[in-house]
Structures are given as C-alpha cells and as structure tokens.
Amino acid sequence: MTEVPEELRSKLCLALDVDDMVQAVRLGKELSPWFGVAKVGLELFTAAGTDAIGTLHGLGFDVFLDLKMYDIPTTVEKASRVLGALGVSYATYHAQGGVDVLKAGADGLRTGAANAGLPEPCPLAITVLTSDADAPDHIMPKRVLTAAEAGMGGIVCSVDQVKEARHYAPRMVAVTPGIRSEGGETHDQARVATPKVAIEAGSDLLVVGRAVTLADDKAAAAGAIVDGILS
Ligand code: C5P
C-alpha cells in the first residue's frame, strides 16, 4: 500500500452516503488510511443523528457535516453552535440564503467550537446545486461574493469552477465533489474531474463517494485515487 502523506490524507474526504451507522463504520475503518475527513450527509445524519460525529472522531476522522442548512438566521445560528461544540470541522450552508443566514451559521459554528475549547471549524457555502437546472450561469460569482461577505471559510463548487471562485474570493477553502478516477463511472455527477486535476485546479478538499464506496475492492479504489495524485 502506498504510504499516504498526512498533508494529502487531510485533503481527502470520504462521503459516507449510507443509511446506517454499522455500514458507515465498516467503510470508515477500511478507508481511514487514505481519508482524513468523513462526510456525513442528510441520509446518514437522519439515520444516526449526532452520535455519528463522535463515532467518526473515534475512528480518527475530522467530520464534515453536510446538512446544507437554510433557515432563519437565529435557527441556523443556534443549530450551528451545537455542531461547533460537537467538534464538527466542516458544515455546509446554502449561499442562496444570503449574507445573514451564512453569517449566522459561520458565527454559530465558530462560537460553539470556541466555547468548547475546540479548534476553529470551517463553515462552507454551497454555491449552486448541480440539480438546480434554473440557476443562471452568472449566479456563481454572486454566491461566492455572498459567502466571502458573510465570513465563510470556504465554498463547495465543481473542480472547473475553482479558478473562477478564487478570482472573487482568493482565500476561500475550495471543496470539490464529483471526483472520479480516470475513466470511472460518473453516476449522476454532471461535472467530474480526476483527483490530480482537482488538486492542480487548487481544490483543498476532494469529496469522494461512490468512486470508492461502490467499488468491489474499496481499498484498491482508494489507493488508485492517491496514486493518481502522487503519480
Ligand atoms: O458522486 P459521489 O458519490 O462522489 O458524491 C459525493 C458527494 O458529492 C455526495 O455526498 C454529494 O454531497 C455530492 N454530490 C454532488 N452532486 C451530485 C451528486 C452528489 O455534489 N450530483
């Protein structure tokens, strides 16, 4: 097995898009040598709740809680405080909600972590959902600027949007889903990129899901992702 440098491992996020914690733990245990971050989405969170966060910490992961929050600012702020205190490293908010919603989320997340004596987490803005067929092309820059104004730590976008996003917000952490090894199945992802292209484009965190979790040999698929970057 290729030794994964810690700096690279911390940039690789495993999307645990499953509906029970037993399966999530099984995947996490097998794949933690390659992935430093585990993403809990709506599906797993609905099934397992906040227990998922502590369990994944116990397996050595930083936790990315992908709930894509969008509610009134007070509600978002209070929920985010809880997540910050639970040690969530990344949490997502819809930039569509505007500056006040994002700011409430970012403040709540950071305050919750600070009050619990934990390292500063990174609030992330979702720019545009790939499924949003009505979103006009020019909405991306607007959403990035909204995220920057609100003090978000980063944005979620496709690999081909990283350069443009950086133009508007140079210091934002760029998180990119849609990662596929060369020639891999794209599933429902509209815009995919190889891990190497993602790193070269300036992505800070590569979200990898089905390319690894649905593979017959998951360890080999994870190894191929790393080898694709290191080669
Ligand atoms: O496609 P893959 O299984 O690698 O997806 C990993 C993550 O990418 C998912 O957890 C989801 O949050 C995100 N995703 C996305 N756009 C899609 C499908 C999934 O951004 N069309």
PDB file of C-alpha atoms and ligand atoms in Angstrom:
ATOM      1  CA  MET A   1       0.000   0.000   0.000  1.00  0.00           C
ATOM      2  CA  THR A   2       1.283   3.477  -0.899  1.00  0.00           C
ATOM      3  CA  GLU A   3       2.045   5.470   2.249  1.00  0.00           C
ATOM      4  CA  VAL A   4      -0.322   8.452   2.224  1.00  0.00           C
ATOM      5  CA  PRO A   5       1.324  11.693   3.362  1.00  0.00           C
ATOM      6  CA  GLU A   6      -0.748  13.239   6.172  1.00  0.00           C
ATOM      7  CA  GLU A   7      -0.993  16.506   4.226  1.00  0.00           C
ATOM      8  CA  LEU A   8      -2.726  14.646   1.390  1.00  0.00           C
ATOM      9  CA  ARG A   9      -4.869  12.488   3.678  1.00  0.00           C
ATOM     10  CA  SER A  10      -6.285  15.654   5.276  1.00  0.00           C
ATOM     11  CA  LYS A  11      -7.397  16.788   1.800  1.00  0.00           C
ATOM     12  CA  LEU A  12      -9.345  13.611   1.071  1.00  0.00           C
ATOM     13  CA  CYS A  13     -12.925  13.411   2.289  1.00  0.00           C
ATOM     14  CA  LEU A  14     -14.916  10.189   2.232  1.00  0.00           C
ATOM     15  CA  ALA A  15     -18.649  10.754   1.580  1.00  0.00           C
ATOM     16  CA  LEU A  16     -20.487   8.254   3.780  1.00  0.00           C
ATOM     17  CA  ASP A  17     -23.747   8.321   1.841  1.00  0.00           C
ATOM     18  CA  VAL A  18     -25.280   5.299   3.578  1.00  0.00           C
ATOM     19  CA  ASP A  19     -28.312   4.920   5.800  1.00  0.00           C
ATOM     20  CA  ASP A  20     -26.907   3.100   8.809  1.00  0.00           C
ATOM     21  CA  MET A  21     -24.010   3.578  11.166  1.00  0.00           C
ATOM     22  CA  VAL A  22     -22.855  -0.032  11.041  1.00  0.00           C
ATOM     23  CA  GLN A  23     -22.180   0.307   7.343  1.00  0.00           C
ATOM     24  CA  ALA A  24     -20.612   3.750   7.849  1.00  0.00           C
ATOM     25  CA  VAL A  25     -18.234   2.386  10.498  1.00  0.00           C
ATOM     26  CA  ARG A  26     -17.312  -0.559   8.286  1.00  0.00           C
ATOM     27  CA  LEU A  27     -16.466   1.815   5.419  1.00  0.00           C
ATOM     28  CA  GLY A  28     -14.673   4.231   7.740  1.00  0.00           C
ATOM     29  CA  LYS A  29     -12.474   1.527   9.288  1.00  0.00           C
ATOM     30  CA  GLU A  30     -11.492   0.152   5.908  1.00  0.00           C
ATOM     31  CA  LEU A  31     -10.804   3.513   4.308  1.00  0.00           C
ATOM     32  CA  SER A  32      -9.293   5.655   7.084  1.00  0.00           C
ATOM     33  CA  PRO A  33      -5.706   5.002   5.890  1.00  0.00           C
ATOM     34  CA  TRP A  34      -6.491   7.167   2.832  1.00  0.00           C
ATOM     35  CA  PHE A  35      -9.123   9.616   4.079  1.00  0.00           C
ATOM     36  CA  GLY A  36      -8.668  12.140   6.877  1.00  0.00           C
ATOM     37  CA  VAL A  37     -12.187  13.581   6.693  1.00  0.00           C
ATOM     38  CA  ALA A  38     -15.548  11.777   6.744  1.00  0.00           C
ATOM     39  CA  LYS A  39     -18.643  13.454   5.341  1.00  0.00           C
ATOM     40  CA  VAL A  40     -21.997  12.817   6.995  1.00  0.00           C
ATOM     41  CA  GLY A  41     -24.867  13.881   4.762  1.00  0.00           C
ATOM     42  CA  LEU A  42     -28.588  14.133   5.315  1.00  0.00           C
ATOM     43  CA  GLU A  43     -29.053  10.405   4.800  1.00  0.00           C
ATOM     44  CA  LEU A  44     -26.664   9.194   7.500  1.00  0.00           C
ATOM     45  CA  PHE A  45     -27.494  12.073   9.854  1.00  0.00           C
ATOM     46  CA  THR A  46     -31.189  11.262   9.602  1.00  0.00           C
ATOM     47  CA  ALA A  47     -30.428   7.637  10.424  1.00  0.00           C
ATOM     48  CA  ALA A  48     -27.789   8.040  13.134  1.00  0.00           C
ATOM     49  CA  GLY A  49     -28.033  11.621  14.421  1.00  0.00           C
ATOM     50  CA  THR A  50     -25.223  13.380  16.230  1.00  0.00           C
ATOM     51  CA  ASP A  51     -23.820  10.048  17.511  1.00  0.00           C
ATOM     52  CA  ALA A  52     -22.278   9.706  14.054  1.00  0.00           C
ATOM     53  CA  ILE A  53     -19.951  12.615  14.821  1.00  0.00           C
ATOM     54  CA  GLY A  54     -18.388  11.076  17.937  1.00  0.00           C
ATOM     55  CA  THR A  55     -18.154   7.648  16.348  1.00  0.00           C
ATOM     56  CA  LEU A  56     -16.264   9.015  13.355  1.00  0.00           C
ATOM     57  CA  HIS A  57     -13.952  11.051  15.588  1.00  0.00           C
ATOM     58  CA  GLY A  58     -13.218   7.785  17.371  1.00  0.00           C
ATOM     59  CA  LEU A  59     -12.104   6.276  14.045  1.00  0.00           C
ATOM     60  CA  GLY A  60      -9.649   9.155  13.561  1.00  0.00           C
ATOM     61  CA  PHE A  61     -11.633  11.310  11.121  1.00  0.00           C
ATOM     62  CA  ASP A  62     -12.335  15.013  11.077  1.00  0.00           C
ATOM     63  CA  VAL A  63     -16.072  15.322  10.469  1.00  0.00           C
ATOM     64  CA  PHE A  64     -17.747  17.209   7.639  1.00  0.00           C
ATOM     65  CA  LEU A  65     -21.454  17.578   8.393  1.00  0.00           C
ATOM     66  CA  ASP A  66     -23.225  18.255   5.122  1.00  0.00           C
ATOM     67  CA  LEU A  67     -26.712  19.370   6.144  1.00  0.00           C
ATOM     68  CA  LYS A  68     -26.866  22.294   3.678  1.00  0.00           C
ATOM     69  CA  MET A  69     -28.629  24.497   6.208  1.00  0.00           C
ATOM     70  CA  TYR A  70     -31.025  27.231   5.112  1.00  0.00           C
ATOM     71  CA  ASP A  71     -33.459  28.613   7.703  1.00  0.00           C
ATOM     72  CA  ILE A  72     -33.972  31.896   9.530  1.00  0.00           C
ATOM     73  CA  PRO A  73     -30.657  33.222  10.883  1.00  0.00           C
ATOM     74  CA  THR A  74     -31.486  32.604  14.578  1.00  0.00           C
ATOM     75  CA  THR A  75     -32.272  28.947  13.966  1.00  0.00           C
ATOM     76  CA  VAL A  76     -29.196  28.441  11.823  1.00  0.00           C
ATOM     77  CA  GLU A  77     -27.022  30.146  14.441  1.00  0.00           C
ATOM     78  CA  LYS A  78     -28.305  28.004  17.312  1.00  0.00           C
ATOM     79  CA  ALA A  79     -28.045  24.730  15.412  1.00  0.00           C
ATOM     80  CA  SER A  80     -24.537  25.672  14.310  1.00  0.00           C
ATOM     81  CA  ARG A  81     -23.442  26.362  17.891  1.00  0.00           C
ATOM     82  CA  VAL A  82     -24.412  22.806  18.745  1.00  0.00           C
ATOM     83  CA  LEU A  83     -22.439  21.440  15.797  1.00  0.00           C
ATOM     84  CA  GLY A  84     -19.415  23.567  16.691  1.00  0.00           C
ATOM     85  CA  ALA A  85     -19.487  22.262  20.274  1.00  0.00           C
ATOM     86  CA  LEU A  86     -19.704  18.691  18.970  1.00  0.00           C
ATOM     87  CA  GLY A  87     -16.422  19.164  17.143  1.00  0.00           C
ATOM     88  CA  VAL A  88     -17.662  19.302  13.559  1.00  0.00           C
ATOM     89  CA  SER A  89     -14.790  20.561  11.374  1.00  0.00           C
ATOM     90  CA  TYR A  90     -16.833  21.499   8.281  1.00  0.00           C
ATOM     91  CA  ALA A  91     -20.547  22.351   7.985  1.00  0.00           C
ATOM     92  CA  THR A  92     -22.492  23.479   4.930  1.00  0.00           C
ATOM     93  CA  TYR A  93     -24.958  26.323   4.342  1.00  0.00           C
ATOM     94  CA  HIS A  94     -26.837  27.374   1.206  1.00  0.00           C
ATOM     95  CA  ALA A  95     -25.398  30.616  -0.181  1.00  0.00           C
ATOM     96  CA  GLN A  96     -28.848  31.086  -1.687  1.00  0.00           C
ATOM     97  CA  GLY A  97     -29.933  32.021   1.870  1.00  0.00           C
ATOM     98  CA  GLY A  98     -27.961  35.266   1.641  1.00  0.00           C
ATOM     99  CA  VAL A  99     -25.423  37.009   3.869  1.00  0.00           C
ATOM    100  CA  ASP A 100     -27.481  36.976   7.078  1.00  0.00           C
ATOM    101  CA  VAL A 101     -28.104  33.228   7.008  1.00  0.00           C
ATOM    102  CA  LEU A 102     -24.487  32.417   6.171  1.00  0.00           C
ATOM    103  CA  LYS A 103     -23.130  34.823   8.765  1.00  0.00           C
ATOM    104  CA  ALA A 104     -25.380  33.307  11.433  1.00  0.00           C
ATOM    105  CA  GLY A 105     -24.127  29.843  10.558  1.00  0.00           C
ATOM    106  CA  ALA A 106     -20.454  30.835  10.493  1.00  0.00           C
ATOM    107  CA  ASP A 107     -20.694  32.747  13.787  1.00  0.00           C
ATOM    108  CA  GLY A 108     -22.631  29.964  15.499  1.00  0.00           C
ATOM    109  CA  LEU A 109     -20.248  27.243  14.347  1.00  0.00           C
ATOM    110  CA  ARG A 110     -17.147  29.174  15.419  1.00  0.00           C
ATOM    111  CA  THR A 111     -18.668  30.248  18.753  1.00  0.00           C
ATOM    112  CA  GLY A 112     -19.790  26.709  19.588  1.00  0.00           C
ATOM    113  CA  ALA A 113     -16.303  25.371  18.934  1.00  0.00           C
ATOM    114  CA  ALA A 114     -14.567  28.189  20.814  1.00  0.00           C
ATOM    115  CA  ASN A 115     -16.819  27.746  23.871  1.00  0.00           C
ATOM    116  CA  ALA A 116     -15.953  24.039  23.901  1.00  0.00           C
ATOM    117  CA  GLY A 117     -12.230  24.789  23.571  1.00  0.00           C
ATOM    118  CA  LEU A 118     -12.033  23.182  20.139  1.00  0.00           C
ATOM    119  CA  PRO A 119     -10.079  24.262  17.028  1.00  0.00           C
ATOM    120  CA  GLU A 120     -11.773  26.739  14.690  1.00  0.00           C
ATOM    121  CA  PRO A 121     -14.086  24.911  12.254  1.00  0.00           C
ATOM    122  CA  CYS A 122     -14.633  25.836   8.609  1.00  0.00           C
ATOM    123  CA  PRO A 123     -18.149  26.912   7.579  1.00  0.00           C
ATOM    124  CA  LEU A 124     -18.752  26.174   3.894  1.00  0.00           C
ATOM    125  CA  ALA A 125     -21.164  27.809   1.461  1.00  0.00           C
ATOM    126  CA  ILE A 126     -22.915  25.707  -1.163  1.00  0.00           C
ATOM    127  CA  THR A 127     -22.782  27.790  -4.316  1.00  0.00           C
ATOM    128  CA  VAL A 128     -25.123  26.065  -6.780  1.00  0.00           C
ATOM    129  CA  LEU A 129     -26.660  22.579  -6.644  1.00  0.00           C
ATOM    130  CA  THR A 130     -25.876  20.592  -9.780  1.00  0.00           C
ATOM    131  CA  SER A 131     -29.540  19.597  -9.812  1.00  0.00           C
ATOM    132  CA  ASP A 132     -30.640  23.265  -9.986  1.00  0.00           C
ATOM    133  CA  ALA A 133     -31.373  23.490 -13.691  1.00  0.00           C
ATOM    134  CA  ASP A 134     -32.842  27.009 -13.264  1.00  0.00           C
ATOM    135  CA  ALA A 135     -29.683  28.553 -11.813  1.00  0.00           C
ATOM    136  CA  PRO A 136     -28.292  31.083 -14.314  1.00  0.00           C
ATOM    137  CA  ASP A 137     -24.558  30.904 -15.124  1.00  0.00           C
ATOM    138  CA  HIS A 138     -23.801  34.289 -13.582  1.00  0.00           C
ATOM    139  CA  ILE A 139     -25.101  33.188 -10.170  1.00  0.00           C
ATOM    140  CA  MET A 140     -21.800  31.517  -9.172  1.00  0.00           C
ATOM    141  CA  PRO A 141     -19.753  34.733  -8.686  1.00  0.00           C
ATOM    142  CA  LYS A 142     -22.640  36.305  -6.794  1.00  0.00           C
ATOM    143  CA  ARG A 143     -22.855  33.350  -4.418  1.00  0.00           C
ATOM    144  CA  VAL A 144     -19.080  33.345  -3.871  1.00  0.00           C
ATOM    145  CA  LEU A 145     -19.131  37.049  -3.028  1.00  0.00           C
ATOM    146  CA  THR A 146     -22.050  36.463  -0.653  1.00  0.00           C
ATOM    147  CA  ALA A 147     -20.035  33.727   1.069  1.00  0.00           C
ATOM    148  CA  ALA A 148     -16.975  35.963   1.386  1.00  0.00           C
ATOM    149  CA  GLU A 149     -19.003  38.865   2.751  1.00  0.00           C
ATOM    150  CA  ALA A 150     -20.556  36.572   5.357  1.00  0.00           C
ATOM    151  CA  GLY A 151     -17.140  35.391   6.564  1.00  0.00           C
ATOM    152  CA  MET A 152     -17.464  31.805   5.398  1.00  0.00           C
ATOM    153  CA  GLY A 153     -14.286  29.743   5.485  1.00  0.00           C
ATOM    154  CA  GLY A 154     -14.879  28.116   2.142  1.00  0.00           C
ATOM    155  CA  ILE A 155     -17.170  27.138  -0.678  1.00  0.00           C
ATOM    156  CA  VAL A 156     -18.350  23.934  -2.319  1.00  0.00           C
ATOM    157  CA  CYS A 157     -18.129  24.000  -6.111  1.00  0.00           C
ATOM    158  CA  SER A 158     -17.139  21.817  -9.032  1.00  0.00           C
ATOM    159  CA  VAL A 159     -13.470  21.492  -9.970  1.00  0.00           C
ATOM    160  CA  ASP A 160     -13.958  23.549 -13.134  1.00  0.00           C
ATOM    161  CA  GLN A 161     -15.300  26.441 -11.017  1.00  0.00           C
ATOM    162  CA  VAL A 162     -12.401  26.646  -8.529  1.00  0.00           C
ATOM    163  CA  LYS A 163     -10.353  29.100 -10.575  1.00  0.00           C
ATOM    164  CA  GLU A 164     -13.289  31.465 -11.088  1.00  0.00           C
ATOM    165  CA  ALA A 165     -14.278  31.229  -7.407  1.00  0.00           C
ATOM    166  CA  ARG A 166     -10.721  32.073  -6.313  1.00  0.00           C
ATOM    167  CA  HIS A 167     -10.816  35.127  -8.545  1.00  0.00           C
ATOM    168  CA  TYR A 168     -13.648  36.509  -6.409  1.00  0.00           C
ATOM    169  CA  ALA A 169     -12.522  35.122  -3.051  1.00  0.00           C
ATOM    170  CA  PRO A 170      -8.793  34.246  -3.091  1.00  0.00           C
ATOM    171  CA  ARG A 171      -8.549  32.928   0.465  1.00  0.00           C
ATOM    172  CA  MET A 172     -11.594  30.655   0.434  1.00  0.00           C
ATOM    173  CA  VAL A 173     -11.089  26.953   1.043  1.00  0.00           C
ATOM    174  CA  ALA A 174     -12.356  25.189  -2.102  1.00  0.00           C
ATOM    175  CA  VAL A 175     -14.214  21.904  -1.594  1.00  0.00           C
ATOM    176  CA  THR A 176     -14.975  19.845  -4.678  1.00  0.00           C
ATOM    177  CA  PRO A 177     -17.254  16.822  -5.159  1.00  0.00           C
ATOM    178  CA  GLY A 178     -17.506  14.953  -8.461  1.00  0.00           C
ATOM    179  CA  ILE A 179     -14.112  13.232  -8.130  1.00  0.00           C
ATOM    180  CA  ARG A 180     -13.607  10.200 -10.354  1.00  0.00           C
ATOM    181  CA  SER A 181     -10.559   8.151 -11.264  1.00  0.00           C
ATOM    182  CA  GLU A 182      -9.661   8.214 -14.958  1.00  0.00           C
ATOM    183  CA  GLY A 183     -12.436   6.528 -16.960  1.00  0.00           C
ATOM    184  CA  GLY A 184     -14.572   5.847 -13.875  1.00  0.00           C
ATOM    185  CA  GLU A 185     -18.372   5.669 -13.815  1.00  0.00           C
ATOM    186  CA  THR A 186     -19.815   9.227 -13.421  1.00  0.00           C
ATOM    187  CA  HIS A 187     -23.125   8.194 -11.742  1.00  0.00           C
ATOM    188  CA  ASP A 188     -25.349  11.336 -11.536  1.00  0.00           C
ATOM    189  CA  GLN A 189     -22.461  13.805 -11.388  1.00  0.00           C
ATOM    190  CA  ALA A 190     -22.724  16.395 -14.164  1.00  0.00           C
ATOM    191  CA  ARG A 191     -19.140  17.702 -13.833  1.00  0.00           C
ATOM    192  CA  VAL A 192     -16.449  15.252 -12.855  1.00  0.00           C
ATOM    193  CA  ALA A 193     -12.668  15.561 -12.602  1.00  0.00           C
ATOM    194  CA  THR A 194      -9.816  13.241 -11.745  1.00  0.00           C
ATOM    195  CA  PRO A 195      -8.140  13.686  -8.355  1.00  0.00           C
ATOM    196  CA  LYS A 196      -4.977  15.024  -9.972  1.00  0.00           C
ATOM    197  CA  VAL A 197      -6.881  17.626 -11.988  1.00  0.00           C
ATOM    198  CA  ALA A 198      -8.751  18.655  -8.822  1.00  0.00           C
ATOM    199  CA  ILE A 199      -5.507  19.169  -6.883  1.00  0.00           C
ATOM    200  CA  GLU A 200      -3.932  21.034  -9.797  1.00  0.00           C
ATOM    201  CA  ALA A 201      -7.007  23.256 -10.025  1.00  0.00           C
ATOM    202  CA  GLY A 202      -6.418  24.276  -6.413  1.00  0.00           C
ATOM    203  CA  SER A 203      -9.017  22.185  -4.596  1.00  0.00           C
ATOM    204  CA  ASP A 204      -8.311  21.997  -0.855  1.00  0.00           C
ATOM    205  CA  LEU A 205     -10.693  19.165  -0.035  1.00  0.00           C
ATOM    206  CA  LEU A 206     -11.718  16.453  -2.502  1.00  0.00           C
ATOM    207  CA  VAL A 207     -15.057  14.798  -1.690  1.00  0.00           C
ATOM    208  CA  VAL A 208     -15.004  11.202  -2.883  1.00  0.00           C
ATOM    209  CA  GLY A 209     -18.047   8.989  -2.606  1.00  0.00           C
ATOM    210  CA  ARG A 210     -19.241   6.294  -4.927  1.00  0.00           C
ATOM    211  CA  ALA A 211     -15.954   6.014  -6.849  1.00  0.00           C
ATOM    212  CA  VAL A 212     -14.686   4.271  -3.702  1.00  0.00           C
ATOM    213  CA  THR A 213     -17.721   3.212  -1.663  1.00  0.00           C
ATOM    214  CA  LEU A 214     -19.346   1.278  -4.531  1.00  0.00           C
ATOM    215  CA  ALA A 215     -16.119  -0.322  -5.739  1.00  0.00           C
ATOM    216  CA  ASP A 216     -15.770  -4.090  -5.343  1.00  0.00           C
ATOM    217  CA  ASP A 217     -12.288  -3.532  -3.938  1.00  0.00           C
ATOM    218  CA  LYS A 218     -12.669  -0.302  -1.952  1.00  0.00           C
ATOM    219  CA  ALA A 219      -9.102  -0.218  -0.665  1.00  0.00           C
ATOM    220  CA  ALA A 220      -7.782  -0.586  -4.213  1.00  0.00           C
ATOM    221  CA  ALA A 221     -10.075   2.215  -5.424  1.00  0.00           C
ATOM    222  CA  ALA A 222      -8.884   4.490  -2.605  1.00  0.00           C
ATOM    223  CA  GLY A 223      -5.286   3.594  -3.382  1.00  0.00           C
ATOM    224  CA  ALA A 224      -5.878   4.454  -7.049  1.00  0.00           C
ATOM    225  CA  ILE A 225      -7.156   7.915  -6.042  1.00  0.00           C
ATOM    226  CA  VAL A 226      -3.982   8.570  -4.049  1.00  0.00           C
ATOM    227  CA  ASP A 227      -1.694   7.088  -6.705  1.00  0.00           C
ATOM    228  CA  GLY A 228      -3.439   9.265  -9.314  1.00  0.00           C
ATOM    229  CA  ILE A 229      -2.456  12.343  -7.314  1.00  0.00           C
ATOM    230  CA  LEU A 230       1.075  11.271  -6.384  1.00  0.00           C
ATOM    231  CA  SER A 231       2.000   9.994  -9.870  1.00  0.00           C
TER     232      SER A 231
HETATM  233  O1  C5P B   1     -20.715  11.261  -6.648  1.00  0.00           O
HETATM  234  P1  C5P B   1     -20.143  10.954  -5.298  1.00  0.00           P
HETATM  235  O2  C5P B   1     -20.709   9.709  -4.708  1.00  0.00           O
HETATM  236  O3  C5P B   1     -18.628  11.015  -5.246  1.00  0.00           O
HETATM  237  O4  C5P B   1     -20.698  12.137  -4.415  1.00  0.00           O
HETATM  238  C1  C5P B   1     -20.075  12.561  -3.250  1.00  0.00           C
HETATM  239  C2  C5P B   1     -20.819  13.762  -2.750  1.00  0.00           C
HETATM  240  O5  C5P B   1     -20.976  14.698  -3.811  1.00  0.00           O
HETATM  241  C3  C5P B   1     -22.226  13.487  -2.262  1.00  0.00           C
HETATM  242  O6  C5P B   1     -22.212  13.213  -0.876  1.00  0.00           O
HETATM  243  C4  C5P B   1     -22.959  14.765  -2.563  1.00  0.00           C
HETATM  244  O7  C5P B   1     -22.925  15.618  -1.443  1.00  0.00           O
HETATM  245  C5  C5P B   1     -22.180  15.405  -3.661  1.00  0.00           C
HETATM  246  N1  C5P B   1     -22.922  15.364  -4.926  1.00  0.00           N
HETATM  247  C6  C5P B   1     -22.932  16.483  -5.725  1.00  0.00           C
HETATM  248  N2  C5P B   1     -23.622  16.496  -6.909  1.00  0.00           N
HETATM  249  C7  C5P B   1     -24.280  15.406  -7.346  1.00  0.00           C
HETATM  250  C8  C5P B   1     -24.255  14.246  -6.562  1.00  0.00           C
HETATM  251  C9  C5P B   1     -23.554  14.250  -5.355  1.00  0.00           C
HETATM  252  O8  C5P B   1     -22.311  17.475  -5.387  1.00  0.00           O
HETATM  253  N3  C5P B   1     -24.917  15.452  -8.498  1.00  0.00           N
END
